[in-house]
Coordinates of C-alpha atoms and ligand atoms in Angstrom, one line a residue:
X7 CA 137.8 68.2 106.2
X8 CA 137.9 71.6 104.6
X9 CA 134.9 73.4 103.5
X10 CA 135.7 72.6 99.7
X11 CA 132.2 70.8 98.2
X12 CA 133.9 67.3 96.8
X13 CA 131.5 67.2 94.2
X14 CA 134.3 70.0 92.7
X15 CA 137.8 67.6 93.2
X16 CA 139.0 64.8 91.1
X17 CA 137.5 61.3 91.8
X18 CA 140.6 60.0 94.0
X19 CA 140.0 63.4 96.3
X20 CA 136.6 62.8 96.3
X21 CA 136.9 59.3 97.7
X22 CA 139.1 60.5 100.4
X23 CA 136.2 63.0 101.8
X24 CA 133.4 62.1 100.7
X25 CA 130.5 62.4 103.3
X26 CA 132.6 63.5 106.0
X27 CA 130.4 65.8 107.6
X28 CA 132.0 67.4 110.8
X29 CA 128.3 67.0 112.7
X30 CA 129.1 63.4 112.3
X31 CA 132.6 62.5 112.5
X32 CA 133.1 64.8 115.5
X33 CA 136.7 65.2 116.0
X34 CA 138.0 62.4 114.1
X35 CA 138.4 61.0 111.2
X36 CA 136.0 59.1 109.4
X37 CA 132.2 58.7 110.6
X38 CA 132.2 57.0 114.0
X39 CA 129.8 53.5 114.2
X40 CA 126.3 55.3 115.2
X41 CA 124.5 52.3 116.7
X42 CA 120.7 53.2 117.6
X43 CA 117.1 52.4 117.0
X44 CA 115.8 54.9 119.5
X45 CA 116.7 58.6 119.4
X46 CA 116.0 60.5 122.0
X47 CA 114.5 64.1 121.9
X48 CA 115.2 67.2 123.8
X49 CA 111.1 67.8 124.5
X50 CA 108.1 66.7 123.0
X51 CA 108.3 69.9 120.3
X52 CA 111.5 68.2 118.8
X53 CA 109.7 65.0 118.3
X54 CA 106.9 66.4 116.8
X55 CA 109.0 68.7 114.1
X56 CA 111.6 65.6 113.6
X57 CA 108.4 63.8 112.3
X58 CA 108.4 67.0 109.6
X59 CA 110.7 65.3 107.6
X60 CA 112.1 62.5 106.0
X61 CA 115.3 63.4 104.9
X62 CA 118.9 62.0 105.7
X63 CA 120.5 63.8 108.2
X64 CA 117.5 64.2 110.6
X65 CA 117.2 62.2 114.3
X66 CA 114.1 60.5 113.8
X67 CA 114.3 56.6 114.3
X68 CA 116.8 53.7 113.4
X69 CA 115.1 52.7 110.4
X70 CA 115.5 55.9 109.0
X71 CA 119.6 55.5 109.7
X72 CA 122.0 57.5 111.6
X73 CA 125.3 59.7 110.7
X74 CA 126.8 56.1 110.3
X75 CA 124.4 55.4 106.9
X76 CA 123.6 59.0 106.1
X77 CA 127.6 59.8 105.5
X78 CA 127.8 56.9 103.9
X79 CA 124.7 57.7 101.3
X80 CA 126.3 61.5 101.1
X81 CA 129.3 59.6 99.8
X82 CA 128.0 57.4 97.4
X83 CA 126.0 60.8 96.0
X84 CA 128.9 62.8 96.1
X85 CA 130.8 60.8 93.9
X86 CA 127.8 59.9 91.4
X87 CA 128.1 63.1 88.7
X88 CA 124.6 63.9 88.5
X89 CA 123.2 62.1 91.7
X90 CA 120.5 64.0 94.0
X91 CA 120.7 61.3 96.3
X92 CA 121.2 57.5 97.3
X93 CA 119.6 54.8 99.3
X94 CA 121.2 52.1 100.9
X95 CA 120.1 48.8 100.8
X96 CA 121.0 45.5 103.0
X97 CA 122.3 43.6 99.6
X98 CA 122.7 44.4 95.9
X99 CA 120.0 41.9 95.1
X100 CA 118.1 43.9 97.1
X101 CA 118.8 47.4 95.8
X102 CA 117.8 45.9 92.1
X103 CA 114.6 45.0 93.7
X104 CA 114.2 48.0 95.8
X105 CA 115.0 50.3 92.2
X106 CA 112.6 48.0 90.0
X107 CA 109.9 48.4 92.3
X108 CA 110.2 51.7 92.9
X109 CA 109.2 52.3 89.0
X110 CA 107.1 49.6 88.1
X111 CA 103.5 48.9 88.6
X112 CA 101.0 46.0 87.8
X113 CA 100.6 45.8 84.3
X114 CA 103.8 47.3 83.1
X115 CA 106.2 46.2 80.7
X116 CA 109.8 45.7 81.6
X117 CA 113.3 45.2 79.3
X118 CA 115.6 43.3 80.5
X119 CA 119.3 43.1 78.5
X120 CA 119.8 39.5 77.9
X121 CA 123.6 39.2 80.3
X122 CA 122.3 40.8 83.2
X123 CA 123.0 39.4 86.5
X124 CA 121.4 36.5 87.1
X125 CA 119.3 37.2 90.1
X126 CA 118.2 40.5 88.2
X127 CA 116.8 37.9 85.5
X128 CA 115.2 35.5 88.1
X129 CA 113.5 39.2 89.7
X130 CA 112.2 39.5 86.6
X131 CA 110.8 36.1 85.9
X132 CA 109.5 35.5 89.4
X133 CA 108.7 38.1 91.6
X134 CA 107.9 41.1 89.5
X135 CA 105.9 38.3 87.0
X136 CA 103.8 37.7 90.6
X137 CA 103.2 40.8 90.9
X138 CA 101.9 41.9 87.2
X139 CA 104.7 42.9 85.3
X140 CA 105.7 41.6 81.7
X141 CA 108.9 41.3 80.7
X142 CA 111.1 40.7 78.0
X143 CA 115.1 39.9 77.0
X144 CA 116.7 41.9 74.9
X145 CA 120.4 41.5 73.0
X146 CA 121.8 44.6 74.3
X147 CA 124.6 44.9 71.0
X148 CA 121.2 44.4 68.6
X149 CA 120.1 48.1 68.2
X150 CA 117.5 47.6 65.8
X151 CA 116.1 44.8 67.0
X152 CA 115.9 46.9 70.6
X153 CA 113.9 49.9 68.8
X154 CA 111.2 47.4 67.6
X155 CA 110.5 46.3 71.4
X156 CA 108.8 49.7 71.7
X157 CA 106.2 49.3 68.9
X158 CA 104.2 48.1 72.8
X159 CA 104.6 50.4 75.9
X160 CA 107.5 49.8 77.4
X161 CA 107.7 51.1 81.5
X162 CA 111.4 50.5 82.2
X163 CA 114.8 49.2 80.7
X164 CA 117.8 47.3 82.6
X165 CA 121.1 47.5 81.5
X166 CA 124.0 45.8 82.9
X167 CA 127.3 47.2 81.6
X168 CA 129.4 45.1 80.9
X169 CA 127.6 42.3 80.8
X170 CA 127.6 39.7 83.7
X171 CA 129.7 36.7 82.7
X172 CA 130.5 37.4 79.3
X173 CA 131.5 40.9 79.4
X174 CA 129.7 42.8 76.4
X175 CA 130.0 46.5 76.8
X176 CA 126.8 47.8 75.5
X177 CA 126.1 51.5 73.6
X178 CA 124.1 53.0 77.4
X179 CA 123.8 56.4 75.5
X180 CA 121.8 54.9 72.5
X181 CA 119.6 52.2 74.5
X182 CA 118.9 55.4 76.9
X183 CA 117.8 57.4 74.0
X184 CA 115.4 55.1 72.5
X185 CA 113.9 54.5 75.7
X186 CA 114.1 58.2 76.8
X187 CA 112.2 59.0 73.4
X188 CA 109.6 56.6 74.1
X189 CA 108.6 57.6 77.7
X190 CA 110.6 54.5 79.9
X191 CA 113.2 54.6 82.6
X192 CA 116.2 53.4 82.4
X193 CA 117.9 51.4 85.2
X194 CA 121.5 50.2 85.0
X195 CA 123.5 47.9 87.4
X196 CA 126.8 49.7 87.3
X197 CA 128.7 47.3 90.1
X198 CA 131.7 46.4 87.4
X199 CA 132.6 49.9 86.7
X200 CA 131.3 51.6 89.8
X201 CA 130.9 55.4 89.8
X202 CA 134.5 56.1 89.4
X203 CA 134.3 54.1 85.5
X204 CA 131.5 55.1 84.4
X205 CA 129.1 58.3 85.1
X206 CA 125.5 56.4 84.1
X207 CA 123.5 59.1 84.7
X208 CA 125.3 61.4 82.6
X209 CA 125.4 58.9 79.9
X210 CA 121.1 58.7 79.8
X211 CA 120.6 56.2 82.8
X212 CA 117.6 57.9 85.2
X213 CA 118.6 55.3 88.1
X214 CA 122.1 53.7 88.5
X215 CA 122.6 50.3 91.2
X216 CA 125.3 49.3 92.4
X217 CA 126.2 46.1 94.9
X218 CA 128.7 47.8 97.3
X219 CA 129.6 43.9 98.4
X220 CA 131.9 44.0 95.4
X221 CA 134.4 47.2 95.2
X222 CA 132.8 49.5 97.9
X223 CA 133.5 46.9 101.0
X224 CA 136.8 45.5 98.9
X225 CA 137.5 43.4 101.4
X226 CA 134.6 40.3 101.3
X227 CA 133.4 41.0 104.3
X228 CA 130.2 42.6 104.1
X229 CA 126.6 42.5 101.8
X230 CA 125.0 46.2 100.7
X231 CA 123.7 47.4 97.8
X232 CA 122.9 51.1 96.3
X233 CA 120.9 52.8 94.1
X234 CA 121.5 56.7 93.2
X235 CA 119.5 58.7 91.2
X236 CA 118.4 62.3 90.4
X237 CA 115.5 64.3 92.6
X238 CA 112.7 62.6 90.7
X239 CA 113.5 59.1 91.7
X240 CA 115.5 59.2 94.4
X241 CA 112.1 60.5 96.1
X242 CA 110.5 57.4 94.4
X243 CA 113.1 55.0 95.6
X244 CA 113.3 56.1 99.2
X245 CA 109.6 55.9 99.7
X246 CA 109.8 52.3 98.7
X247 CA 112.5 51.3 100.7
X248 CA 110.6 52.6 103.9
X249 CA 107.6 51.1 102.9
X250 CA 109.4 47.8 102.6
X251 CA 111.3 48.8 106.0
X252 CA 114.8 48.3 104.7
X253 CA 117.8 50.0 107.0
X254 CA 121.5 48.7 106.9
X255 CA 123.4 47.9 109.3
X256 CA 126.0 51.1 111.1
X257 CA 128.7 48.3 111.5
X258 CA 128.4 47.5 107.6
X259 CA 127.9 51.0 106.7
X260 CA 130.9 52.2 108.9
X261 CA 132.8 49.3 107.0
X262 CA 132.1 50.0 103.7
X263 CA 132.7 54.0 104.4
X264 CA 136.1 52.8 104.9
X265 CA 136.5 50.5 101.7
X266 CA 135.1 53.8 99.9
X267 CA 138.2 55.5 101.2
X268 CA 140.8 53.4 99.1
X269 CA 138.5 52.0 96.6
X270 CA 140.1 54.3 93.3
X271 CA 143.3 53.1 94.0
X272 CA 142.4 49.4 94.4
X273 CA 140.6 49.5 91.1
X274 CA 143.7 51.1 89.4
X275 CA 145.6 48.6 90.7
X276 CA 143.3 45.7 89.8
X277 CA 142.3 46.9 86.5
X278 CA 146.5 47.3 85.4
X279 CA 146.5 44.0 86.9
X280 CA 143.7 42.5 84.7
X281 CA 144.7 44.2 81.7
X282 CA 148.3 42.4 81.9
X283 CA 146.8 38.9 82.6
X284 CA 144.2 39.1 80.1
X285 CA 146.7 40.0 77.7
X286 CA 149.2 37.2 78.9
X287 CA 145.9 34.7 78.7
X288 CA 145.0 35.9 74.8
X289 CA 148.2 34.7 73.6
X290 CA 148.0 31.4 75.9
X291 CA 147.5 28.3 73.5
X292 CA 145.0 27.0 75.9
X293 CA 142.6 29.9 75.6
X294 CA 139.8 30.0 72.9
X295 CA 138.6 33.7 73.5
X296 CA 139.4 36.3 76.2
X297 CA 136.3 38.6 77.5
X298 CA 138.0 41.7 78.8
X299 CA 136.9 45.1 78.0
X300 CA 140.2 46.7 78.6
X301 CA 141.5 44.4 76.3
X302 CA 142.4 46.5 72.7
X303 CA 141.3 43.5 70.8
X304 CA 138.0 42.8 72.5
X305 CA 134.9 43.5 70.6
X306 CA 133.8 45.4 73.9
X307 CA 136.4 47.6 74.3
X308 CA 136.0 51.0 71.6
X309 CA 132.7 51.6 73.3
X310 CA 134.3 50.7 76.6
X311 CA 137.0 53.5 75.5
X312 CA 134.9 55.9 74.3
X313 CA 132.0 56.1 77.6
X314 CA 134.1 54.5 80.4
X315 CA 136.9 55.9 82.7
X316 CA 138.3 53.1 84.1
X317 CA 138.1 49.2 84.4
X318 CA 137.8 46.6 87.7
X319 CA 139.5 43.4 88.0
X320 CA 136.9 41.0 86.6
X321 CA 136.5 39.5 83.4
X322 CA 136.1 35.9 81.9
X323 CA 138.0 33.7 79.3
X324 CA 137.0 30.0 77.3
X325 CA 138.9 27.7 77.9
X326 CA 139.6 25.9 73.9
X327 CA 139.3 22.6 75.1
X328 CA 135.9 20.3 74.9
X329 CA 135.8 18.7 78.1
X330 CA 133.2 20.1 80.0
X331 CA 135.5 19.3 83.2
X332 CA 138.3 21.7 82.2
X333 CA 137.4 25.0 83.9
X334 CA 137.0 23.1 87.2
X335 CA 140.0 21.1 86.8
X336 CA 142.1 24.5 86.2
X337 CA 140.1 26.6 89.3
X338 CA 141.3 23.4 91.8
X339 CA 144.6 23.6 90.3
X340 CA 145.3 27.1 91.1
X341 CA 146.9 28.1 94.1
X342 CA 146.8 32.0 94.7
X343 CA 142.9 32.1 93.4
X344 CA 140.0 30.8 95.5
X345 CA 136.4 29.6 94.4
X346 CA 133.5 31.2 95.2
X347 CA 131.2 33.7 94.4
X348 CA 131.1 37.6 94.5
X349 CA 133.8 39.4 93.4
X350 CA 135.7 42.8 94.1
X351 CA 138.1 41.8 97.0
X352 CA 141.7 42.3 97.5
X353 CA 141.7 38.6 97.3
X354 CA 141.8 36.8 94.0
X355 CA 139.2 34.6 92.6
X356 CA 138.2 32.0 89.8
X357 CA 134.5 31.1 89.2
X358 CA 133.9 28.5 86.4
X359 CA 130.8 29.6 84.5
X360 CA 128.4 28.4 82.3
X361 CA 127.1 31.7 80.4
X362 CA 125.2 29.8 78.1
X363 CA 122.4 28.9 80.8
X364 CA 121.3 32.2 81.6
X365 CA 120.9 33.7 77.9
X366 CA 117.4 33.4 76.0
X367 CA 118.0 36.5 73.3
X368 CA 121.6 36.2 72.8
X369 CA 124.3 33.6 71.4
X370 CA 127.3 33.4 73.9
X371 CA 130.9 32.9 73.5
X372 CA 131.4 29.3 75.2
X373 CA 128.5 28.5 73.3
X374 CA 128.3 29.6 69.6
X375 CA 125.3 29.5 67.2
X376 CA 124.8 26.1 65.8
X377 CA 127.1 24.5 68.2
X378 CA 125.9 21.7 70.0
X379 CA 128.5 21.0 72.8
X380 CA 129.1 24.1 74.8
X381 CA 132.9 25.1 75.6
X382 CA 134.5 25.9 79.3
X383 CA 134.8 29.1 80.9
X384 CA 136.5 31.0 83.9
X385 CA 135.3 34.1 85.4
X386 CA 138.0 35.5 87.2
X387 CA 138.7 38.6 89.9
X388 CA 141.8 40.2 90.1
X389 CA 142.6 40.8 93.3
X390 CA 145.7 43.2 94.8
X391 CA 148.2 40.4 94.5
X392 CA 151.5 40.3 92.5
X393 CA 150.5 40.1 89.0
X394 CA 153.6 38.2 88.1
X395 CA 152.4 35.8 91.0
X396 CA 148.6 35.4 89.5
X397 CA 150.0 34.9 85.5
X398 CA 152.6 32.0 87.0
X399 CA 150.0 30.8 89.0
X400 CA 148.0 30.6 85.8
X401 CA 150.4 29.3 83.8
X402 CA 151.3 26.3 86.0
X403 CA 147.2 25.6 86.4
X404 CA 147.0 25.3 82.6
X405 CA 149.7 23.3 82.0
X406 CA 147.9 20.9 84.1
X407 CA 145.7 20.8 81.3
X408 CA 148.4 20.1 78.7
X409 CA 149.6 17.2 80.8
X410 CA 146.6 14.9 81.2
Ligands
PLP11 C1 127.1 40.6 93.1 C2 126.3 41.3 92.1 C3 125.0 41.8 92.4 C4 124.4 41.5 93.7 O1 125.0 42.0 94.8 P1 124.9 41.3 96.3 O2 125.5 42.4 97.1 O3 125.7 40.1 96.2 O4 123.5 41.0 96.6 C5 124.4 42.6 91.5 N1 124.9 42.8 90.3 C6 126.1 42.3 89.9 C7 126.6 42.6 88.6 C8 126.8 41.6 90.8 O5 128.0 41.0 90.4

């Protein structure tokens, strides 16, 4: 690698060099797997000025990481805009616990936006509530409604952008604002858009998360999570993540330093994909709704236009019919997508979902205001397949429908 700093090339160049220090790729290409818990010192005087600091990049221990992690960290940092530094973490869950317990403290007061990630709810309700912290969901598209939550101290904010299942794109610079103005942190889990679709912390966030299971690895093989932030609380969330003694593996990190490396071409390739099947979908007489940012007629997608840079292969659509059994008869119908969770591969995937259950502050598309029954929904994730493949693959699973 040249001497050029990447945090002064275009994304796609940055990916490609990202963290490639010379001290720890040695002579070739990417950072070699650094497998260690002990390091060994010279003499006695090393060990006792190794124990000087805590930074990345120092021989100390294997819980403080190797060149394996630390290029990897660099990475992530170098292609945050306005990152001092990131920790690794051993899954995504656990970097939104790692970040939310970095900031909070007994007694606090946490906002939650109502279509956040699941698990990041259930953190919420169980383990920060057992440790003192209040909490409260918010509807992230209700501004006014959002100001009013800060008549009480507020600590810190979440944001999830968009939103987990049903896709809402949310206005980060505002919600930051108001928070900002009012003495909280904001926190945002950034794993649909990644660094390379949206800057957070240049649009207000103090701490942006992300689960590097999902486009980092690309290839389903492999759990991590990150968080990235400015000097202030990066130094905040690395203390924590000592304390609670979290290290990733070098096999993992050395694995998703190599997703890194194609990762802005995959998510061109998956969001053009996406866009083209979400726009074949809207016009499909099966389909009540479409939830796709990068759609032109989605609700989500002028502020999606105006703050984000690029798009991922996920989004969600309701089905129009009533039986509750629909989405699940169309996932087994489909050939090209399996079932399961997480998201992000090269491999495509359909999740039936039930958005409804996991909202307290907002209505949700499958299921209305006022409506009793709730309709069926599909989460899906565009993988790097044929796109023509996918829609016909699509097609012929809905027509299933018809047919019954
Ligand atoms: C998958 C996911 C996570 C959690 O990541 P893991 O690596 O699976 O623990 C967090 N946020 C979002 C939005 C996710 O989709």
């Amino acid at each position: 690698m040249s001497g050029k700093d990447p945090k002064d090339m275009r994304p796609a160049t940055r990916v490609a060099n990202a963290g490639r220090r010379k001290e720890w790729t040695g002579p070739v290409v990417n950072t070699p797997v650094w497998r260690a818990s002990t390091h060994l010192y010279e003499a006695e005087a090393a060990r006792k000025a190794a124990g000087k600091s805590n930074a990345d990049g120092g021989f100390f221990y294997g819980r403080r990481g190797a060149p394996t992690q630390w290029s990897l960290a660099e990475a992530l940092t170098q292609i945050e805009p306005g990152a001092h530094g990131t920790v690794l973490y051993p899954s995504g869950v656990a970097a939104i616990a790692g970040a939310l317990m970095a900031v909070l403290r007994p007694g606090d007061r946490l906002l939650m936006t109502d279509n956040a990630y699941d698990p990041s709810r259930s953190m919420a309700t169980g383990l920060l509530k057992r440790f003192g912290i209040t909490y409260e969901f918010f509807d992230p598209l209700d501004l006014d409604a959002y100001a009013k939550l800060f008549d009480e101290p507020v600590k810190a904010v979440w944001l999830e952008s968009p939103g987990s299942l049903t896709m809402e794109v949310c206005d980060v610079p505002a919600l930051t604002a108001i928070a900002r103005e009012n003495g909280a942190v904001s926190l945002i889990d950034n794993t649909w858009a990644s660094s390379l679709g949206f800057a957070a912390l240049e649009h207000g966030c103090d701490i942006v998360m992300m689960s590097l299971s999902k486009h980092v690895g690309g290839h389903s093989d492999l759990m991590m999570g990150s968080a990235s932030a400015g000097e202030r609380w990066y130094r905040a969330l690395r203390r924590t993540s000592q304390e609670l003694g979290q290290v990733v593996s070098p096999d993992d990190a050395a694995l998703a330093g190599r997703g890194l490396r194609t990762m802005a071409i995959r998510l061109e390739k998956s969001t053009a994909s996406a866009a083209r099947i979400a726009e074949w979908l809207s016009k499909h007489p099966q389909i009540a709704q479409v939830m796709c940012p990068m759609l032109p007629d989605d609700s989500a997608h002028a502020l999606w236009k105006r703050d984000f840079t690029g798009g991922c292969g996920l989004f969600s659509f309701v089905l129009s019919s009533d039986d509750a059994e629909a989405s699940g008869k169309v996932a087994d119908a489909l050939q090209l997508f399996g079932i399961g969770y997480s998201w992000g591969g090269f491999e495509s995937l359909a999740l039936p979902i039930f958005p409804h259950d996991h909202r307290a502050a907002m209505v949700s598309p499958t299921k209305p205001a006022g409506e009793a029954g709730a309709r069926p929904a599909i989460r899906l994730s565009i993988g790097l397949e044929d796109t023509d493949d996918l829609i016909a693959d699509l097609a012929q699973a809905l027509e299933k429908l018809d047919n019954q």
